[in-house]
Short mmCIF file of C-alpha atoms in Angstrom, two decimals:
data_model
loop_
_atom_site.label_atom_id
_atom_site.label_comp_id
_atom_site.label_asym_id
_atom_site.label_seq_id
_atom_site.Cartn_x
_atom_site.Cartn_y
_atom_site.Cartn_z
CA UNK A 1 33.73 7.26 22.39
CA UNK A 2 31.61 4.72 24.27
CA UNK A 3 27.90 5.47 24.17
CA UNK A 4 24.95 3.65 25.77
CA UNK A 5 21.48 3.75 24.20
CA UNK A 6 18.70 2.97 26.71
CA UNK A 7 15.49 2.26 24.78
CA UNK A 8 11.83 2.13 25.79
CA UNK A 9 10.17 -1.19 24.96
CA UNK A 10 6.57 -0.03 24.46
CA UNK A 11 6.07 -0.41 20.71
CA UNK A 12 8.85 -0.64 18.14
CA UNK A 13 9.28 3.02 17.15
CA UNK A 14 11.79 3.77 19.91
CA UNK A 15 13.97 0.78 19.04
CA UNK A 16 13.78 1.45 15.30
CA UNK A 17 14.96 5.05 15.49
CA UNK A 18 17.61 4.29 18.15
CA UNK A 19 19.05 1.55 15.94
CA UNK A 20 19.25 3.95 12.99
CA UNK A 21 21.16 6.48 15.08
CA UNK A 22 23.29 3.97 16.96
CA UNK A 23 24.41 2.12 13.84
CA UNK A 24 25.25 5.42 12.16
CA UNK A 25 27.50 6.32 15.10
CA UNK A 26 29.10 2.89 14.96
CA UNK A 27 30.05 3.60 11.35
CA UNK A 28 31.67 6.81 12.58
CA UNK A 29 33.93 4.75 14.83
CA UNK A 30 32.14 4.98 18.17
CA UNK A 31 31.57 1.97 20.42
CA UNK A 32 27.82 1.60 20.89
CA UNK A 33 25.93 -0.44 23.47
CA UNK A 34 22.15 -0.89 23.56
CA UNK A 35 19.92 -1.62 26.55
CA UNK A 36 16.19 -2.32 26.41
CA UNK A 37 13.36 -4.52 27.58
CA UNK A 38 10.33 -6.22 26.11
CA UNK A 39 9.71 -5.52 22.45
CA UNK A 40 12.66 -3.17 22.04
CA UNK A 41 15.05 -5.81 23.39
CA UNK A 42 13.60 -8.49 21.11
CA UNK A 43 13.69 -6.15 18.11
CA UNK A 44 17.32 -5.18 18.70
CA UNK A 45 18.25 -8.82 19.22
CA UNK A 46 16.56 -9.74 15.91
CA UNK A 47 18.66 -7.07 14.21
CA UNK A 48 21.83 -8.73 15.48
CA UNK A 49 22.88 -5.99 17.88
CA UNK A 50 26.16 -6.67 19.62
CA UNK A 51 26.71 -5.22 23.10
CA UNK A 52 23.03 -5.69 23.98
CA UNK A 53 21.82 -5.55 27.59
CA UNK A 54 18.45 -6.08 29.28
CA UNK A 55 17.18 -3.24 31.44
CA UNK A 56 14.29 -3.10 33.90
CA UNK A 57 10.91 -2.03 32.57
CA UNK A 58 9.77 1.42 33.71
CA UNK A 59 6.14 1.53 32.61
CA UNK A 60 3.54 -1.06 31.68
CA UNK A 61 0.98 -0.37 28.94
CA UNK A 62 -2.22 -2.40 28.99
CA UNK A 63 -5.35 -2.50 26.89
CA UNK A 64 -8.57 -4.36 26.23
CA UNK A 65 -10.67 -5.02 23.13
CA UNK A 66 -8.08 -3.51 20.78
CA UNK A 67 -7.50 -0.27 22.69
CA UNK A 68 -5.22 1.26 25.28
CA UNK A 69 -6.78 1.20 28.75
CA UNK A 70 -5.67 3.90 31.19
CA UNK A 71 -7.04 2.23 34.32
CA UNK A 72 -5.34 -1.07 33.54
CA UNK A 73 -2.13 0.74 32.66
CA UNK A 74 -2.16 2.71 35.92
CA UNK A 75 -2.79 -0.47 37.89
CA UNK A 76 -0.07 -2.34 36.01
CA UNK A 77 2.29 0.64 36.53
CA UNK A 78 1.45 1.13 40.22
CA UNK A 79 5.04 0.26 41.16
CA UNK A 80 6.52 2.84 38.78
CA UNK A 81 8.59 4.67 41.47
CA UNK A 82 10.29 1.37 42.33
CA UNK A 83 10.59 0.44 38.65
CA UNK A 84 12.25 3.78 37.86
CA UNK A 85 14.75 3.16 40.65
CA UNK A 86 15.46 -0.34 39.33
CA UNK A 87 15.93 1.07 35.84
CA UNK A 88 18.30 3.74 37.15
CA UNK A 89 20.21 1.14 39.14
CA UNK A 90 20.61 -1.04 36.05
CA UNK A 91 21.99 1.88 34.04
CA UNK A 92 24.34 2.75 36.92
CA UNK A 93 25.74 -0.77 36.90
CA UNK A 94 26.35 -0.54 33.15
CA UNK A 95 28.05 2.84 33.62
CA UNK A 96 30.30 1.45 36.31
CA UNK A 97 31.21 -1.61 34.24
CA UNK A 98 31.74 0.01 30.83
CA UNK A 99 32.71 3.64 31.59
CA UNK A 100 30.45 5.24 28.98
CA UNK A 101 31.08 8.78 27.77
CA UNK A 102 27.39 9.51 27.17
CA UNK A 103 23.95 7.99 27.75
CA UNK A 104 21.22 8.33 25.11
CA UNK A 105 17.78 7.65 26.64
CA UNK A 106 14.91 7.14 24.22
CA UNK A 107 11.90 7.83 26.46
CA UNK A 108 13.56 5.98 29.35
CA UNK A 109 13.70 8.21 32.42
CA UNK A 110 15.77 6.22 34.91
CA UNK A 111 18.97 6.70 32.95
CA UNK A 112 18.73 10.48 33.30
CA UNK A 113 19.13 10.23 37.05
CA UNK A 114 21.98 7.71 36.72
CA UNK A 115 23.91 9.99 34.38
CA UNK A 116 23.30 13.05 36.54
CA UNK A 117 24.57 11.27 39.67
CA UNK A 118 27.69 9.96 37.90
CA UNK A 119 28.31 13.17 35.95
CA UNK A 120 27.87 11.48 32.59
CA UNK A 121 26.05 13.59 29.97
CA UNK A 122 22.57 12.39 29.04
CA UNK A 123 20.76 13.00 25.76
CA UNK A 124 17.01 12.41 26.04
CA UNK A 125 15.14 11.50 22.85
CA UNK A 126 11.39 12.07 22.88
CA UNK A 127 8.47 13.14 20.73
CA UNK A 128 6.31 14.13 23.71
CA UNK A 129 7.30 16.82 26.18
CA UNK A 130 3.73 17.86 26.98
CA UNK A 131 0.73 15.71 27.92
CA UNK A 132 -2.72 16.85 26.91
CA UNK A 133 -5.85 15.44 25.37
CA UNK A 134 -7.27 15.91 21.91
CA UNK A 135 -7.66 19.58 20.94
CA UNK A 136 -5.45 20.65 23.87
CA UNK A 137 -7.81 19.37 26.57
CA UNK A 138 -6.12 19.10 29.94
CA UNK A 139 -6.87 17.91 33.46
CA UNK A 140 -5.26 17.98 36.89
CA UNK A 141 -3.33 14.74 36.36
CA UNK A 142 -1.73 15.95 33.15
CA UNK A 143 -0.92 19.33 34.66
CA UNK A 144 0.95 17.70 37.55
CA UNK A 145 2.65 15.24 35.20
CA UNK A 146 3.80 18.05 32.89
CA UNK A 147 5.25 19.97 35.82
CA UNK A 148 7.14 16.93 37.13
CA UNK A 149 8.51 15.96 33.72
CA UNK A 150 9.68 19.50 32.91
CA UNK A 151 11.56 19.67 36.18
CA UNK A 152 13.04 16.21 35.80
CA UNK A 153 14.19 16.79 32.22
CA UNK A 154 16.32 19.67 33.48
CA UNK A 155 18.75 16.95 34.59
CA UNK A 156 19.34 15.97 30.94
CA UNK A 157 22.18 17.62 29.06
CA UNK A 158 20.22 17.89 25.81
CA UNK A 159 16.78 16.99 24.48
CA UNK A 160 16.44 15.70 20.93
CA UNK A 161 13.07 15.67 19.20
CA UNK A 162 13.38 13.30 16.18
CA UNK A 163 10.84 15.26 14.18
CA UNK A 164 10.88 18.04 11.62
CA UNK A 165 11.11 21.63 12.84
CA UNK A 166 7.94 23.73 12.71
CA UNK A 167 5.76 24.01 10.69
CA UNK A 168 6.27 20.38 9.59
CA UNK A 169 6.43 18.89 13.10
CA UNK A 170 4.12 15.85 13.08
CA UNK A 171 4.21 15.72 16.90
CA UNK A 172 3.47 19.46 17.10
CA UNK A 173 0.52 19.11 19.49
CA UNK A 174 2.59 16.98 21.89
CA UNK A 175 5.53 19.36 22.14
CA UNK A 176 6.08 22.41 24.31
CA UNK A 177 9.49 24.09 24.41
CA UNK A 178 9.83 27.04 26.74
CA UNK A 179 12.14 29.96 26.07
CA UNK A 180 14.59 28.65 28.67
CA UNK A 181 14.63 25.17 27.11
CA UNK A 182 15.27 26.22 23.50
CA UNK A 183 19.05 26.32 23.92
CA UNK A 184 19.24 22.62 24.79
CA UNK A 185 16.39 21.32 22.64
CA UNK A 186 16.88 20.39 18.98
CA UNK A 187 14.43 19.28 16.30
CA UNK A 188 16.76 17.05 14.28
CA UNK A 189 14.34 15.41 11.88
CA UNK A 190 13.97 11.58 11.79
CA UNK A 191 17.03 9.35 11.97
CA UNK A 192 16.31 7.31 8.83
CA UNK A 193 18.77 6.71 6.01
CA UNK A 194 16.14 7.05 3.33
CA UNK A 195 17.09 6.48 -0.31
CA UNK A 196 13.95 6.27 -2.50
CA UNK A 197 15.88 4.81 -5.42
CA UNK A 198 16.49 1.62 -3.44
CA UNK A 199 12.84 0.58 -3.53
CA UNK A 200 10.43 -0.68 -6.13
CA UNK A 201 7.27 1.42 -5.86
CA UNK A 202 3.77 0.26 -6.65
CA UNK A 203 0.06 0.62 -5.91
CA UNK A 204 -0.68 -3.03 -5.17
CA UNK A 205 -1.46 -3.57 -1.50
CA UNK A 206 -3.20 -2.23 1.59
CA UNK A 207 -0.38 -2.01 4.11
CA UNK A 208 -1.50 -2.56 7.71
CA UNK A 209 0.54 -2.27 10.90
CA UNK A 210 -0.62 -1.54 14.46
CA UNK A 211 2.35 -2.85 16.43
CA UNK A 212 2.47 -5.98 18.52
CA UNK A 213 0.39 -5.43 21.65
CA UNK A 214 -2.01 -8.37 22.13
CA UNK A 215 -4.93 -6.02 22.72
CA UNK A 216 -4.60 -4.80 19.11
CA UNK A 217 -5.48 -8.22 17.67
CA UNK A 218 -9.28 -7.58 17.40
CA UNK A 219 -8.65 -4.77 14.90
CA UNK A 220 -6.59 -7.11 12.72
CA UNK A 221 -9.45 -9.61 12.83
CA UNK A 222 -11.90 -6.90 11.70
CA UNK A 223 -9.69 -6.16 8.70
CA UNK A 224 -9.60 -9.88 7.94
CA UNK A 225 -13.39 -9.88 7.56
CA UNK A 226 -13.11 -6.98 5.10
CA UNK A 227 -10.42 -8.80 3.13
CA UNK A 228 -12.70 -11.83 2.88
CA UNK A 229 -15.38 -9.62 1.26
CA UNK A 230 -12.98 -7.76 -1.07
CA UNK A 231 -10.94 -10.31 -2.95
CA UNK A 232 -9.88 -7.64 -5.43
CA UNK A 233 -7.68 -6.06 -2.75
CA UNK A 234 -4.54 -7.53 -1.18
CA UNK A 235 -3.89 -6.80 2.49
CA UNK A 236 -0.24 -6.88 3.57
CA UNK A 237 -0.48 -7.18 7.36
CA UNK A 238 2.23 -6.88 10.03
CA UNK A 239 1.83 -7.91 13.64
CA UNK A 240 4.59 -8.62 16.17
CA UNK A 241 2.38 -10.13 18.86
CA UNK A 242 2.60 -13.75 20.01
CA UNK A 243 -0.24 -15.07 17.79
CA UNK A 244 -0.45 -13.95 14.18
CA UNK A 245 -3.82 -13.44 12.46
CA UNK A 246 -4.52 -16.28 10.04
CA UNK A 247 -3.40 -15.65 6.44
CA UNK A 248 -5.55 -16.20 3.36
CA UNK A 249 -5.21 -15.75 -0.39
CA UNK A 250 -5.50 -11.95 -0.13
CA UNK A 251 -4.52 -11.39 3.50
CA UNK A 252 -0.80 -11.98 4.07
CA UNK A 253 0.01 -12.02 7.77
CA UNK A 254 3.63 -11.30 8.70
CA UNK A 255 5.57 -11.28 11.94
CA UNK A 256 9.06 -9.81 11.96
CA UNK A 257 10.42 -8.90 8.52
CA UNK A 258 13.98 -7.65 7.87
CA UNK A 259 12.90 -4.71 5.70
CA UNK A 260 9.42 -3.29 6.23
CA UNK A 261 10.07 -0.52 3.70
CA UNK A 262 9.98 -2.98 0.78
CA UNK A 263 6.36 -3.71 1.67
CA UNK A 264 5.38 -0.11 2.36
CA UNK A 265 6.72 0.99 -1.03
CA UNK A 266 4.22 -1.34 -2.75
CA UNK A 267 1.17 0.02 -0.89
CA UNK A 268 -1.78 2.05 -2.13
CA UNK A 269 -2.48 3.23 1.41
CA UNK A 270 -1.21 2.50 4.90
CA UNK A 271 -3.61 1.64 7.73
CA UNK A 272 -1.81 2.45 10.96
CA UNK A 273 -2.11 3.76 14.49
CA UNK A 274 -0.84 7.24 15.34
CA UNK A 275 2.75 6.44 16.31
CA UNK A 276 5.27 9.04 15.14
CA UNK A 277 7.75 6.64 13.54
CA UNK A 278 5.07 4.93 11.47
CA UNK A 279 3.59 8.25 10.32
CA UNK A 280 7.02 9.56 9.31
CA UNK A 281 7.61 6.43 7.26
CA UNK A 282 4.29 6.79 5.48
CA UNK A 283 5.03 10.45 4.71
CA UNK A 284 8.48 9.62 3.37
CA UNK A 285 6.99 7.02 1.05
CA UNK A 286 4.21 9.49 0.23
CA UNK A 287 1.47 7.00 1.05
CA UNK A 288 -1.91 8.29 2.29
CA UNK A 289 -2.73 6.98 5.75
CA UNK A 290 -5.89 5.78 7.43
CA UNK A 291 -5.29 6.20 11.15
CA UNK A 292 -7.49 4.07 13.38
CA UNK A 293 -7.38 6.09 16.54
CA UNK A 294 -7.23 4.70 20.02
CA UNK A 295 -9.58 7.13 21.85
CA UNK A 296 -7.64 6.62 25.09
CA UNK A 297 -4.22 7.44 23.60
CA UNK A 298 -3.96 11.25 23.40
CA UNK A 299 -0.42 11.34 22.03
CA UNK A 300 -1.42 9.40 18.93
CA UNK A 301 -4.63 11.40 18.63
CA UNK A 302 -2.57 14.58 18.48
CA UNK A 303 -0.23 13.12 15.85
CA UNK A 304 -3.26 12.15 13.78
CA UNK A 305 -4.67 15.66 14.12
CA UNK A 306 -1.54 17.03 12.45
CA UNK A 307 -1.68 14.46 9.64
CA UNK A 308 -5.27 15.49 8.89
CA UNK A 309 -4.22 19.17 9.04
CA UNK A 310 -1.66 18.67 6.27
CA UNK A 311 -3.98 16.57 4.11
CA UNK A 312 -1.95 13.38 4.31
CA UNK A 313 -4.65 11.10 5.65
CA UNK A 314 -7.89 10.37 7.49
CA UNK A 315 -8.43 9.55 11.17
CA UNK A 316 -11.32 7.54 12.60
CA UNK A 317 -12.25 6.55 16.14
CA UNK A 318 -11.41 2.90 16.55
CA UNK A 319 -13.85 2.48 19.42
CA UNK A 320 -16.91 3.13 17.24
CA UNK A 321 -15.65 1.85 13.89
CA UNK A 322 -17.66 -0.84 12.15
CA UNK A 323 -16.85 -2.99 9.14
CA UNK A 324 -19.01 -0.73 6.95
CA UNK A 325 -17.34 2.47 8.19
CA UNK A 326 -13.87 0.98 7.80
CA UNK A 327 -14.64 -0.13 4.24
CA UNK A 328 -15.84 3.39 3.41
CA UNK A 329 -12.79 5.07 4.96
CA UNK A 330 -10.41 2.72 3.14
CA UNK A 331 -12.03 3.81 -0.15
CA UNK A 332 -11.83 7.50 0.82
CA UNK A 333 -8.16 7.20 1.79
CA UNK A 334 -7.35 5.77 -1.62
CA UNK A 335 -8.49 9.06 -3.20
CA UNK A 336 -5.97 11.15 -1.20
CA UNK A 337 -2.76 12.33 -2.81
CA UNK A 338 -0.35 13.51 -0.10
CA UNK A 339 1.84 16.48 -0.89
CA UNK A 340 5.43 15.59 -1.88
CA UNK A 341 7.39 15.09 1.33
CA UNK A 342 10.68 13.49 0.33
CA UNK A 343 12.16 16.80 -0.74
CA UNK A 344 11.55 18.18 2.75
CA UNK A 345 13.30 15.16 4.26
CA UNK A 346 16.35 15.61 2.04
CA UNK A 347 16.99 18.98 3.68
CA UNK A 348 17.52 17.25 7.04
CA UNK A 349 20.01 14.65 8.15
CA UNK A 350 18.58 13.72 11.52
CA UNK A 351 21.22 11.10 12.29
CA UNK A 352 24.09 13.42 11.47
CA UNK A 353 22.65 16.28 13.55
CA UNK A 354 21.90 14.02 16.52
CA UNK A 355 25.29 12.32 16.30
CA UNK A 356 27.03 15.71 16.32
CA UNK A 357 25.19 16.72 19.51
CA UNK A 358 26.13 13.45 21.23
CA UNK A 359 29.76 13.62 20.07
CA UNK A 360 30.13 17.19 21.33
CA UNK A 361 28.90 16.18 24.78
CA UNK A 362 31.32 13.23 24.80
CA UNK A 363 34.22 15.49 23.86
CA UNK A 364 33.33 18.00 26.57
CA UNK A 365 33.18 15.27 29.18
CA UNK A 366 36.54 13.83 28.18
CA UNK A 367 38.07 17.30 28.27
CA UNK A 368 36.65 17.83 31.76
CA UNK A 369 37.98 14.45 32.92
CA UNK A 370 41.45 15.27 31.61
CA UNK A 371 41.32 18.66 33.28
CA UNK A 372 40.65 17.28 36.76
#
């Protein structure tokens, strides 16, 4: 089967999980192509992906002073109807050229329309089907957005949520599945091939990763000041932006690394944002997390709320955090012992479950084509 993965480029979580699933399906004998933009395209290129295509960007995320900024994002994304059409057109050209049996869209919406028009099944991967603020706060914009997205997602053949089924769903507060949608919605679990025996575990470092958006750099600089005052601690820092924070004797600044898990396994704690992929990784390595919340990013706020609920970490408002508060919260996080989580992961094979869904849709399409 020939399968196209179309991957959102905002952050690295989408690309990471799509690569896990796509490479697994390659090992099963399928021909896999990837399409992305921005950070996802660069990330997939760094991982040596063959059959890699660039696709038009659908949404633009902007921030200031270390935080997501809704007004700037809306202004930057003011051409989103046109951008969605360009994205859909790009996927249509790839479909016409390569005759794919299925499209897998990881939070990329244009490809859904392309597949629907060309009668190619579409699997949509997402960890957010419902938009709301912290503690379920809503407003008119989110209500309209939720209505539009629910209607649009009806065009997809299947929706995959790469998270654990309830009650262990980390993205629980960002997910709504109606009775009518249950039949074509599956909680598969994450797509990782996680083997704990492969890694050397330790309690040596303070692992830090916020992604690569330039507006996150001020938070890295704040941590650098803490490292300068606490030479007894070693900060292992990861940033994929254009300018790395300066390293020192106890503040190791990394860009792209081939295997992030080797570093995470050595950590006492992980200081992260509230992205789902990062939180899953911390849970699987059973590392307590300190989540520095972006107060303007409700999806990550809701993920953090769940982490606090299950006693796996602490969340603080990044807008009001000071060096003193951050120092205190780092110390508090080091006292947390998360509940064992690897055993729960072993019960799920997210890649296998997702691959089976995609393969079944491919087989149905080929049977329909032969029957015409």
